[in-house]
Amino acid sequence: MGDECRVFVGRVPRASTEEEFQRIFASSPGLVEAVLLRDKETGASKGSGILKFSSPAGAAEACQKYNGSLTLAQELGPIQVRIADRDALRLQIPQDLIDCRGPAKLFVGGLPRSNWTEEETKNLFERHGTVIEVYHIKTKEGNFSGASMVKFPQVAEALAAIQALDRQQVQGSPRPLEVRFAQKRQPPALGAPQQQMGAGFGAYPLGGGYPQPHMQPRPGTYGAGAGVPPPPPGPRVIGNWTEHFDATGKPYYYNTISRRSQWEMPPEFWPPGGHHAGFQQNRGPKAWN
């Protein structure tokens, strides 16, 4: 994994200068560069910027510190600070963790299968942060499989552990460690055939897909009986994200860079000031909560 990591900063006043933008983040450990994003033709600020850090852990610490906690202009609301899309994809950071808030779970493979305890796994990872949970994955016979789940309270700690331990060899194991973020169950990609679970599961798509953006459910699918409004005639597009609706009217979001779909509303679609009062978005089924 490469060392440097970029952070996207949104909701920056267009009148801000490069020097003002740099001063805001100057005290961040590991900061290498801070630049405003500008229009190639006019040179005008786009109202956003990029921070470059010497390590993913440093980038995550900045996201955790600044995202939603600093307002540069009241009319814009709190700034958005998150791992840049391309680096989030490279580092395999789940979409719900790109703002680096909340605990992070790692999948660990390549541990010794014989005489290796959860306490030893915890000791291995505690060198890089506070481990709050370890779970050894067992085979159907009840033996340790050599794989584990490790939970950290902060994304920065999880990234530090990945950077230090991935592909390292543990004595007693026949292969190097595999350390990466545990991926939650994701909505399938756009365009795949759509299937649905029974009503008891909330009719979430199963095993691959959503309708294409141009496809709309038959008349009568929506309305008072369905309890959801009809979708707009076409997708909303903000930045790298497009908004779509499944057959039940549930919104989902597609990233044109990573080519991934997700249930969670990206920050780009949030109203100024973050999620408005009383807003609660439906979420798909999750794994290992």
PDB file of C-alpha atoms in Angstrom:
ATOM      1  CA  MET A   1       0.000   0.000   0.000  1.00  0.00           C
ATOM      2  CA  GLY A   2       1.295   3.461  -0.869  1.00  0.00           C
ATOM      3  CA  ASP A   3       2.194   5.734   1.977  1.00  0.00           C
ATOM      4  CA  GLU A   4       0.683   9.068   0.904  1.00  0.00           C
ATOM      5  CA  CYS A   5      -3.061   9.607   1.210  1.00  0.00           C
ATOM      6  CA  ARG A   6      -5.274  12.457   0.041  1.00  0.00           C
ATOM      7  CA  VAL A   7      -8.251  13.993   1.821  1.00  0.00           C
ATOM      8  CA  PHE A   8     -11.110  15.847   0.142  1.00  0.00           C
ATOM      9  CA  VAL A   9     -12.396  19.016   1.846  1.00  0.00           C
ATOM     10  CA  GLY A  10     -15.788  20.382   0.775  1.00  0.00           C
ATOM     11  CA  ARG A  11     -17.892  23.459   1.606  1.00  0.00           C
ATOM     12  CA  VAL A  12     -14.933  25.818   1.482  1.00  0.00           C
ATOM     13  CA  PRO A  13     -15.935  29.434   0.701  1.00  0.00           C
ATOM     14  CA  ARG A  14     -15.019  30.257  -2.885  1.00  0.00           C
ATOM     15  CA  ALA A  15     -13.526  33.550  -1.707  1.00  0.00           C
ATOM     16  CA  SER A  16     -10.973  31.744   0.504  1.00  0.00           C
ATOM     17  CA  THR A  17      -7.335  32.109  -0.497  1.00  0.00           C
ATOM     18  CA  GLU A  18      -4.787  29.309  -0.715  1.00  0.00           C
ATOM     19  CA  GLU A  19      -2.998  30.732   2.342  1.00  0.00           C
ATOM     20  CA  GLU A  20      -6.190  30.798   4.403  1.00  0.00           C
ATOM     21  CA  PHE A  21      -6.970  27.219   3.433  1.00  0.00           C
ATOM     22  CA  GLN A  22      -3.468  26.063   4.367  1.00  0.00           C
ATOM     23  CA  ARG A  23      -3.550  27.796   7.754  1.00  0.00           C
ATOM     24  CA  ILE A  24      -6.693  25.895   8.776  1.00  0.00           C
ATOM     25  CA  PHE A  25      -4.940  22.528   8.550  1.00  0.00           C
ATOM     26  CA  ALA A  26      -1.313  23.555   9.161  1.00  0.00           C
ATOM     27  CA  SER A  27      -1.164  21.885  12.596  1.00  0.00           C
ATOM     28  CA  SER A  28      -2.282  18.481  11.267  1.00  0.00           C
ATOM     29  CA  PRO A  29       0.428  15.839  11.818  1.00  0.00           C
ATOM     30  CA  GLY A  30       1.854  14.470   8.590  1.00  0.00           C
ATOM     31  CA  LEU A  31       0.371  17.160   6.339  1.00  0.00           C
ATOM     32  CA  VAL A  32       2.423  17.423   3.141  1.00  0.00           C
ATOM     33  CA  GLU A  33       0.325  19.719   0.983  1.00  0.00           C
ATOM     34  CA  ALA A  34      -2.929  21.700   1.052  1.00  0.00           C
ATOM     35  CA  VAL A  35      -4.348  23.106  -2.192  1.00  0.00           C
ATOM     36  CA  LEU A  36      -7.664  24.509  -3.362  1.00  0.00           C
ATOM     37  CA  LEU A  37      -9.329  22.890  -6.343  1.00  0.00           C
ATOM     38  CA  ARG A  38      -9.724  25.375  -9.179  1.00  0.00           C
ATOM     39  CA  ASP A  39     -11.432  25.579 -12.532  1.00  0.00           C
ATOM     40  CA  LYS A  40      -8.875  24.802 -15.237  1.00  0.00           C
ATOM     41  CA  GLU A  41     -10.076  27.580 -17.528  1.00  0.00           C
ATOM     42  CA  THR A  42     -10.920  30.440 -15.152  1.00  0.00           C
ATOM     43  CA  GLY A  43      -8.726  29.599 -12.161  1.00  0.00           C
ATOM     44  CA  ALA A  44     -11.679  30.248  -9.837  1.00  0.00           C
ATOM     45  CA  SER A  45     -12.019  28.162  -6.693  1.00  0.00           C
ATOM     46  CA  LYS A  46     -14.478  25.271  -6.872  1.00  0.00           C
ATOM     47  CA  GLY A  47     -15.260  25.628  -3.172  1.00  0.00           C
ATOM     48  CA  SER A  48     -13.257  22.565  -2.225  1.00  0.00           C
ATOM     49  CA  GLY A  49      -9.688  21.468  -1.668  1.00  0.00           C
ATOM     50  CA  ILE A  50      -7.295  18.555  -1.269  1.00  0.00           C
ATOM     51  CA  LEU A  51      -5.002  17.731   1.652  1.00  0.00           C
ATOM     52  CA  LYS A  52      -2.114  15.338   1.111  1.00  0.00           C
ATOM     53  CA  PHE A  53      -0.758  13.398   4.087  1.00  0.00           C
ATOM     54  CA  SER A  54       2.364  11.284   4.465  1.00  0.00           C
ATOM     55  CA  SER A  55       0.345   8.297   5.721  1.00  0.00           C
ATOM     56  CA  PRO A  56      -3.247   6.984   5.638  1.00  0.00           C
ATOM     57  CA  ALA A  57      -3.386   7.101   9.439  1.00  0.00           C
ATOM     58  CA  GLY A  58      -2.545  10.824   9.425  1.00  0.00           C
ATOM     59  CA  ALA A  59      -5.229  11.438   6.813  1.00  0.00           C
ATOM     60  CA  ALA A  60      -7.779   9.555   8.907  1.00  0.00           C
ATOM     61  CA  GLU A  61      -6.903  11.562  12.023  1.00  0.00           C
ATOM     62  CA  ALA A  62      -7.554  14.799  10.115  1.00  0.00           C
ATOM     63  CA  CYS A  63     -10.915  13.506   8.845  1.00  0.00           C
ATOM     64  CA  GLN A  64     -11.954  12.516  12.340  1.00  0.00           C
ATOM     65  CA  LYS A  65     -10.926  15.891  13.759  1.00  0.00           C
ATOM     66  CA  TYR A  66     -12.348  18.263  11.165  1.00  0.00           C
ATOM     67  CA  ASN A  67     -15.290  16.601   9.425  1.00  0.00           C
ATOM     68  CA  GLY A  68     -18.491  18.367  10.456  1.00  0.00           C
ATOM     69  CA  SER A  69     -16.779  20.184  13.336  1.00  0.00           C
ATOM     70  CA  LEU A  70     -15.707  23.418  11.626  1.00  0.00           C
ATOM     71  CA  THR A  71     -17.834  25.945   9.744  1.00  0.00           C
ATOM     72  CA  LEU A  72     -16.094  28.439   7.447  1.00  0.00           C
ATOM     73  CA  ALA A  73     -19.299  30.030   6.139  1.00  0.00           C
ATOM     74  CA  GLN A  74     -22.700  29.779   7.829  1.00  0.00           C
ATOM     75  CA  GLU A  75     -24.547  29.557   4.528  1.00  0.00           C
ATOM     76  CA  LEU A  76     -22.509  26.461   3.561  1.00  0.00           C
ATOM     77  CA  GLY A  77     -22.696  24.577   6.848  1.00  0.00           C
ATOM     78  CA  PRO A  78     -19.873  22.518   8.406  1.00  0.00           C
ATOM     79  CA  ILE A  79     -17.016  21.480   6.136  1.00  0.00           C
ATOM     80  CA  GLN A  80     -16.926  17.965   4.699  1.00  0.00           C
ATOM     81  CA  VAL A  81     -13.622  16.175   5.261  1.00  0.00           C
ATOM     82  CA  ARG A  82     -13.177  12.613   4.026  1.00  0.00           C
ATOM     83  CA  ILE A  83     -10.689  10.311   2.372  1.00  0.00           C
ATOM     84  CA  ALA A  84     -10.528  11.106  -1.351  1.00  0.00           C
ATOM     85  CA  ASP A  85     -12.423   8.604  -3.497  1.00  0.00           C
ATOM     86  CA  ARG A  86      -9.431   7.190  -5.375  1.00  0.00           C
ATOM     87  CA  ASP A  87      -7.417   6.635  -2.203  1.00  0.00           C
ATOM     88  CA  ALA A  88     -10.432   5.173  -0.385  1.00  0.00           C
ATOM     89  CA  LEU A  89     -10.738   2.684  -3.245  1.00  0.00           C
ATOM     90  CA  ARG A  90      -6.992   1.922  -3.206  1.00  0.00           C
ATOM     91  CA  LEU A  91      -7.004   1.402   0.568  1.00  0.00           C
ATOM     92  CA  GLN A  92     -10.275  -0.591   0.401  1.00  0.00           C
ATOM     93  CA  ILE A  93     -11.900   1.674   2.977  1.00  0.00           C
ATOM     94  CA  PRO A  94     -15.659   0.948   3.183  1.00  0.00           C
ATOM     95  CA  GLN A  95     -17.853   3.818   2.029  1.00  0.00           C
ATOM     96  CA  ASP A  96     -19.401   4.279   5.456  1.00  0.00           C
ATOM     97  CA  LEU A  97     -15.927   4.896   6.925  1.00  0.00           C
ATOM     98  CA  ILE A  98     -14.472   7.410   4.466  1.00  0.00           C
ATOM     99  CA  ASP A  99     -15.219  10.234   6.926  1.00  0.00           C
ATOM    100  CA  CYS A 100     -13.273   8.186   9.519  1.00  0.00           C
ATOM    101  CA  ARG A 101     -15.957   8.430  12.184  1.00  0.00           C
ATOM    102  CA  GLY A 102     -16.863   5.471  14.348  1.00  0.00           C
ATOM    103  CA  PRO A 103     -15.231   2.092  14.992  1.00  0.00           C
ATOM    104  CA  ALA A 104     -13.509   0.071  12.277  1.00  0.00           C
ATOM    105  CA  LYS A 105     -13.413  -3.694  11.890  1.00  0.00           C
ATOM    106  CA  LEU A 106     -10.546  -5.550  10.231  1.00  0.00           C
ATOM    107  CA  PHE A 107     -10.425  -8.975   8.660  1.00  0.00           C
ATOM    108  CA  VAL A 108      -7.192 -10.820   9.477  1.00  0.00           C
ATOM    109  CA  GLY A 109      -6.087 -13.941   7.633  1.00  0.00           C
ATOM    110  CA  GLY A 110      -2.893 -15.961   7.789  1.00  0.00           C
ATOM    111  CA  LEU A 111      -2.720 -16.447  11.561  1.00  0.00           C
ATOM    112  CA  PRO A 112      -1.281 -19.709  12.928  1.00  0.00           C
ATOM    113  CA  ARG A 113      -4.034 -22.313  13.245  1.00  0.00           C
ATOM    114  CA  SER A 114      -2.420 -24.301  16.033  1.00  0.00           C
ATOM    115  CA  ASN A 115      -2.075 -23.075  19.608  1.00  0.00           C
ATOM    116  CA  TRP A 116      -2.955 -19.466  18.725  1.00  0.00           C
ATOM    117  CA  THR A 117      -5.352 -17.652  21.030  1.00  0.00           C
ATOM    118  CA  GLU A 118      -7.530 -14.563  20.754  1.00  0.00           C
ATOM    119  CA  GLU A 119      -5.317 -12.965  23.382  1.00  0.00           C
ATOM    120  CA  GLU A 120      -2.295 -13.395  21.102  1.00  0.00           C
ATOM    121  CA  THR A 121      -4.193 -11.781  18.239  1.00  0.00           C
ATOM    122  CA  LYS A 122      -5.130  -8.890  20.517  1.00  0.00           C
ATOM    123  CA  ASN A 123      -1.513  -8.453  21.638  1.00  0.00           C
ATOM    124  CA  LEU A 124      -0.352  -8.409  18.009  1.00  0.00           C
ATOM    125  CA  PHE A 125      -2.725  -5.589  17.088  1.00  0.00           C
ATOM    126  CA  GLU A 126      -2.565  -3.572  20.310  1.00  0.00           C
ATOM    127  CA  ARG A 127       0.833  -2.278  19.243  1.00  0.00           C
ATOM    128  CA  HIS A 128      -1.045  -0.053  16.801  1.00  0.00           C
ATOM    129  CA  GLY A 129      -4.076   1.093  18.798  1.00  0.00           C
ATOM    130  CA  THR A 130      -6.776   0.151  21.265  1.00  0.00           C
ATOM    131  CA  VAL A 131      -8.345  -3.197  20.394  1.00  0.00           C
ATOM    132  CA  ILE A 132     -11.927  -3.349  21.647  1.00  0.00           C
ATOM    133  CA  GLU A 133     -12.933  -6.731  20.230  1.00  0.00           C
ATOM    134  CA  VAL A 134     -11.332  -9.877  18.789  1.00  0.00           C
ATOM    135  CA  TYR A 135     -13.309 -12.733  17.288  1.00  0.00           C
ATOM    136  CA  HIS A 136     -11.640 -15.884  15.969  1.00  0.00           C
ATOM    137  CA  ILE A 137     -13.470 -17.461  13.038  1.00  0.00           C
ATOM    138  CA  LYS A 138     -13.953 -21.215  13.488  1.00  0.00           C
ATOM    139  CA  THR A 139     -14.322 -24.023  10.976  1.00  0.00           C
ATOM    140  CA  LYS A 140     -17.494 -26.118  10.970  1.00  0.00           C
ATOM    141  CA  GLU A 141     -15.603 -28.623  13.101  1.00  0.00           C
ATOM    142  CA  GLY A 142     -15.036 -25.917  15.714  1.00  0.00           C
ATOM    143  CA  ASN A 143     -11.308 -25.433  15.081  1.00  0.00           C
ATOM    144  CA  PHE A 144      -9.605 -22.075  14.579  1.00  0.00           C
ATOM    145  CA  SER A 145      -9.545 -21.282  10.851  1.00  0.00           C
ATOM    146  CA  GLY A 146      -6.534 -18.944  10.981  1.00  0.00           C
ATOM    147  CA  ALA A 147      -8.794 -15.924  10.363  1.00  0.00           C
ATOM    148  CA  SER A 148     -10.081 -13.346  12.801  1.00  0.00           C
ATOM    149  CA  MET A 149     -12.033 -10.110  13.142  1.00  0.00           C
ATOM    150  CA  VAL A 150     -10.381  -7.260  15.039  1.00  0.00           C
ATOM    151  CA  LYS A 151     -12.239  -4.087  16.013  1.00  0.00           C
ATOM    152  CA  PHE A 152     -10.641  -0.680  16.670  1.00  0.00           C
ATOM    153  CA  PRO A 153     -12.449   2.415  18.002  1.00  0.00           C
ATOM    154  CA  GLN A 154     -10.885   4.639  15.335  1.00  0.00           C
ATOM    155  CA  VAL A 155     -10.234   4.296  11.602  1.00  0.00           C
ATOM    156  CA  ALA A 156      -6.772   5.841  12.026  1.00  0.00           C
ATOM    157  CA  GLU A 157      -5.739   2.989  14.321  1.00  0.00           C
ATOM    158  CA  ALA A 158      -7.091   0.406  11.897  1.00  0.00           C
ATOM    159  CA  LEU A 159      -5.131   1.976   9.028  1.00  0.00           C
ATOM    160  CA  ALA A 160      -1.961   2.014  11.118  1.00  0.00           C
ATOM    161  CA  ALA A 161      -2.425  -1.703  11.826  1.00  0.00           C
ATOM    162  CA  ILE A 162      -2.991  -2.480   8.139  1.00  0.00           C
ATOM    163  CA  GLN A 163       0.090  -0.517   7.121  1.00  0.00           C
ATOM    164  CA  ALA A 164       2.272  -2.261   9.721  1.00  0.00           C
ATOM    165  CA  LEU A 165       0.992  -5.849   9.577  1.00  0.00           C
ATOM    166  CA  ASP A 166      -0.402  -6.607   6.119  1.00  0.00           C
ATOM    167  CA  ARG A 167       1.836  -9.171   4.329  1.00  0.00           C
ATOM    168  CA  GLN A 168       4.004  -9.677   7.406  1.00  0.00           C
ATOM    169  CA  GLN A 169       4.871 -13.188   8.499  1.00  0.00           C
ATOM    170  CA  VAL A 170       3.845 -14.542  11.917  1.00  0.00           C
ATOM    171  CA  GLN A 171       5.913 -17.402  13.274  1.00  0.00           C
ATOM    172  CA  GLY A 172       4.023 -20.669  12.979  1.00  0.00           C
ATOM    173  CA  SER A 173       1.912 -19.618   9.988  1.00  0.00           C
ATOM    174  CA  PRO A 174       2.531 -21.014   6.487  1.00  0.00           C
ATOM    175  CA  ARG A 175       1.588 -17.755   4.768  1.00  0.00           C
ATOM    176  CA  PRO A 176       1.857 -13.991   5.342  1.00  0.00           C
ATOM    177  CA  LEU A 177      -0.863 -12.064   7.123  1.00  0.00           C
ATOM    178  CA  GLU A 178      -3.747 -10.590   5.162  1.00  0.00           C
ATOM    179  CA  VAL A 179      -5.028  -7.505   6.988  1.00  0.00           C
ATOM    180  CA  ARG A 180      -7.809  -5.404   5.467  1.00  0.00           C
ATOM    181  CA  PHE A 181     -11.079  -3.712   6.318  1.00  0.00           C
ATOM    182  CA  ALA A 182     -13.982  -6.066   6.858  1.00  0.00           C
ATOM    183  CA  GLN A 183     -16.416  -5.262   4.077  1.00  0.00           C
ATOM    184  CA  LYS A 184     -20.063  -4.905   4.994  1.00  0.00           C
ATOM    185  CA  ARG A 185     -22.725  -6.360   2.785  1.00  0.00           C
ATOM    186  CA  GLN A 186     -22.979  -3.953  -0.162  1.00  0.00           C
ATOM    187  CA  PRO A 187     -25.812  -3.253  -2.585  1.00  0.00           C
ATOM    188  CA  PRO A 188     -25.112  -5.015  -5.890  1.00  0.00           C
ATOM    189  CA  ALA A 189     -23.849  -3.106  -8.921  1.00  0.00           C
ATOM    190  CA  LEU A 190     -26.122  -1.246 -11.302  1.00  0.00           C
ATOM    191  CA  GLY A 191     -27.560  -3.190 -14.164  1.00  0.00           C
ATOM    192  CA  ALA A 192     -27.594  -6.710 -12.724  1.00  0.00           C
ATOM    193  CA  PRO A 193     -30.871  -8.676 -12.697  1.00  0.00           C
ATOM    194  CA  GLN A 194     -32.980  -7.753  -9.696  1.00  0.00           C
ATOM    195  CA  GLN A 195     -34.330 -10.237  -7.167  1.00  0.00           C
ATOM    196  CA  GLN A 196     -36.025  -9.521  -3.879  1.00  0.00           C
ATOM    197  CA  MET A 197     -36.303 -11.148  -0.496  1.00  0.00           C
ATOM    198  CA  GLY A 198     -39.652 -11.746   1.093  1.00  0.00           C
ATOM    199  CA  ALA A 199     -41.629  -8.924   2.635  1.00  0.00           C
ATOM    200  CA  GLY A 200     -40.396  -9.872   6.074  1.00  0.00           C
ATOM    201  CA  PHE A 201     -36.908  -8.758   5.043  1.00  0.00           C
ATOM    202  CA  GLY A 202     -38.049  -5.386   3.766  1.00  0.00           C
ATOM    203  CA  ALA A 203     -37.727  -6.413   0.107  1.00  0.00           C
ATOM    204  CA  TYR A 204     -34.038  -5.607  -0.105  1.00  0.00           C
ATOM    205  CA  PRO A 205     -32.323  -6.623  -3.363  1.00  0.00           C
ATOM    206  CA  LEU A 206     -30.615 -10.009  -3.128  1.00  0.00           C
ATOM    207  CA  GLY A 207     -27.583 -11.370  -4.905  1.00  0.00           C
ATOM    208  CA  GLY A 208     -27.014  -8.725  -7.530  1.00  0.00           C
ATOM    209  CA  GLY A 209     -28.749  -5.715  -8.530  1.00  0.00           C
ATOM    210  CA  TYR A 210     -30.823  -2.747  -9.106  1.00  0.00           C
ATOM    211  CA  PRO A 211     -32.725  -1.608 -12.147  1.00  0.00           C
ATOM    212  CA  GLN A 212     -30.828   0.415 -14.711  1.00  0.00           C
ATOM    213  CA  PRO A 213     -31.180   4.187 -14.153  1.00  0.00           C
ATOM    214  CA  HIS A 214     -33.602   4.494 -17.058  1.00  0.00           C
ATOM    215  CA  MET A 215     -35.884   1.713 -15.785  1.00  0.00           C
ATOM    216  CA  GLN A 216     -38.964   2.662 -13.778  1.00  0.00           C
ATOM    217  CA  PRO A 217     -41.433   0.381 -11.967  1.00  0.00           C
ATOM    218  CA  ARG A 218     -44.878  -0.126 -13.451  1.00  0.00           C
ATOM    219  CA  PRO A 219     -47.617   2.384 -12.626  1.00  0.00           C
ATOM    220  CA  GLY A 220     -49.248   1.664  -9.311  1.00  0.00           C
ATOM    221  CA  THR A 221     -46.048   0.556  -7.587  1.00  0.00           C
ATOM    222  CA  TYR A 222     -45.986   3.850  -5.718  1.00  0.00           C
ATOM    223  CA  GLY A 223     -48.531   5.928  -3.893  1.00  0.00           C
ATOM    224  CA  ALA A 224     -50.447   5.682  -0.633  1.00  0.00           C
ATOM    225  CA  GLY A 225     -50.543   1.893  -0.708  1.00  0.00           C
ATOM    226  CA  ALA A 226     -46.779   1.619  -1.090  1.00  0.00           C
ATOM    227  CA  GLY A 227     -46.023   4.343   1.434  1.00  0.00           C
ATOM    228  CA  VAL A 228     -43.276   5.947  -0.682  1.00  0.00           C
ATOM    229  CA  PRO A 229     -43.296   8.746  -3.271  1.00  0.00           C
ATOM    230  CA  PRO A 230     -42.456   8.036  -6.936  1.00  0.00           C
ATOM    231  CA  PRO A 231     -38.821   8.600  -7.944  1.00  0.00           C
ATOM    232  CA  PRO A 232     -37.826  11.590 -10.086  1.00  0.00           C
ATOM    233  CA  PRO A 233     -37.755  11.004 -13.867  1.00  0.00           C
ATOM    234  CA  GLY A 234     -33.945  10.834 -13.899  1.00  0.00           C
ATOM    235  CA  PRO A 235     -31.045  10.482 -11.437  1.00  0.00           C
ATOM    236  CA  ARG A 236     -29.634  13.390  -9.497  1.00  0.00           C
ATOM    237  CA  VAL A 237     -25.922  13.842 -10.150  1.00  0.00           C
ATOM    238  CA  ILE A 238     -23.594  15.517  -7.644  1.00  0.00           C
ATOM    239  CA  GLY A 239     -19.846  15.150  -8.099  1.00  0.00           C
ATOM    240  CA  ASN A 240     -18.990  11.480  -8.633  1.00  0.00           C
ATOM    241  CA  TRP A 241     -22.357  10.262  -7.291  1.00  0.00           C
ATOM    242  CA  THR A 242     -25.717   9.537  -8.907  1.00  0.00           C
ATOM    243  CA  GLU A 243     -28.965   8.856  -7.054  1.00  0.00           C
ATOM    244  CA  HIS A 244     -31.320   6.040  -8.075  1.00  0.00           C
ATOM    245  CA  PHE A 245     -34.319   4.144  -6.674  1.00  0.00           C
ATOM    246  CA  ASP A 246     -35.047   0.450  -6.407  1.00  0.00           C
ATOM    247  CA  ALA A 247     -38.453  -1.060  -7.115  1.00  0.00           C
ATOM    248  CA  THR A 248     -39.714  -0.194  -3.630  1.00  0.00           C
ATOM    249  CA  GLY A 249     -38.777   3.475  -3.945  1.00  0.00           C
ATOM    250  CA  LYS A 250     -35.747   3.083  -1.659  1.00  0.00           C
ATOM    251  CA  PRO A 251     -32.906   5.416  -2.750  1.00  0.00           C
ATOM    252  CA  TYR A 252     -29.397   4.133  -3.399  1.00  0.00           C
ATOM    253  CA  TYR A 253     -26.257   5.842  -4.654  1.00  0.00           C
ATOM    254  CA  TYR A 254     -23.713   4.899  -7.322  1.00  0.00           C
ATOM    255  CA  ASN A 255     -20.123   6.186  -7.447  1.00  0.00           C
ATOM    256  CA  THR A 256     -18.891   6.563 -11.021  1.00  0.00           C
ATOM    257  CA  ILE A 257     -15.229   6.395  -9.936  1.00  0.00           C
ATOM    258  CA  SER A 258     -15.273   3.312  -7.685  1.00  0.00           C
ATOM    259  CA  ARG A 259     -18.225   1.782  -9.604  1.00  0.00           C
ATOM    260  CA  ARG A 260     -19.864   0.781  -6.348  1.00  0.00           C
ATOM    261  CA  SER A 261     -23.421   1.198  -5.112  1.00  0.00           C
ATOM    262  CA  GLN A 262     -24.412   1.878  -1.524  1.00  0.00           C
ATOM    263  CA  TRP A 263     -27.534   2.506   0.570  1.00  0.00           C
ATOM    264  CA  GLU A 264     -26.034   5.369   2.619  1.00  0.00           C
ATOM    265  CA  MET A 265     -26.525   8.907   1.333  1.00  0.00           C
ATOM    266  CA  PRO A 266     -23.100  10.412   0.449  1.00  0.00           C
ATOM    267  CA  PRO A 267     -22.208  13.725   2.142  1.00  0.00           C
ATOM    268  CA  GLU A 268     -22.476  15.493  -1.238  1.00  0.00           C
ATOM    269  CA  PHE A 269     -26.256  14.979  -1.116  1.00  0.00           C
ATOM    270  CA  TRP A 270     -26.658  16.251   2.441  1.00  0.00           C
ATOM    271  CA  PRO A 271     -28.440  19.598   2.854  1.00  0.00           C
ATOM    272  CA  PRO A 272     -26.331  22.470   4.272  1.00  0.00           C
ATOM    273  CA  GLY A 273     -25.653  21.788   7.938  1.00  0.00           C
ATOM    274  CA  GLY A 274     -25.586  17.997   7.548  1.00  0.00           C
ATOM    275  CA  HIS A 275     -28.574  15.660   7.902  1.00  0.00           C
ATOM    276  CA  HIS A 276     -31.624  17.766   8.629  1.00  0.00           C
ATOM    277  CA  ALA A 277     -33.588  17.274  11.843  1.00  0.00           C
ATOM    278  CA  GLY A 278     -35.614  14.108  11.918  1.00  0.00           C
ATOM    279  CA  PHE A 279     -33.946  12.698   8.822  1.00  0.00           C
ATOM    280  CA  GLN A 280     -33.516   8.929   9.012  1.00  0.00           C
ATOM    281  CA  GLN A 281     -32.454   7.018   5.962  1.00  0.00           C
ATOM    282  CA  ASN A 282     -33.343   3.390   5.468  1.00  0.00           C
ATOM    283  CA  ARG A 283     -30.340   1.136   5.339  1.00  0.00           C
ATOM    284  CA  GLY A 284     -29.878  -2.279   3.863  1.00  0.00           C
ATOM    285  CA  PRO A 285     -29.034  -5.352   5.903  1.00  0.00           C
ATOM    286  CA  LYS A 286     -25.601  -5.199   7.526  1.00  0.00           C
ATOM    287  CA  ALA A 287     -23.130  -7.830   8.585  1.00  0.00           C
ATOM    288  CA  TRP A 288     -21.158  -8.088  11.828  1.00  0.00           C
ATOM    289  CA  ASN A 289     -22.640  -5.030  13.551  1.00  0.00           C
TER     290      ASN A 289
END
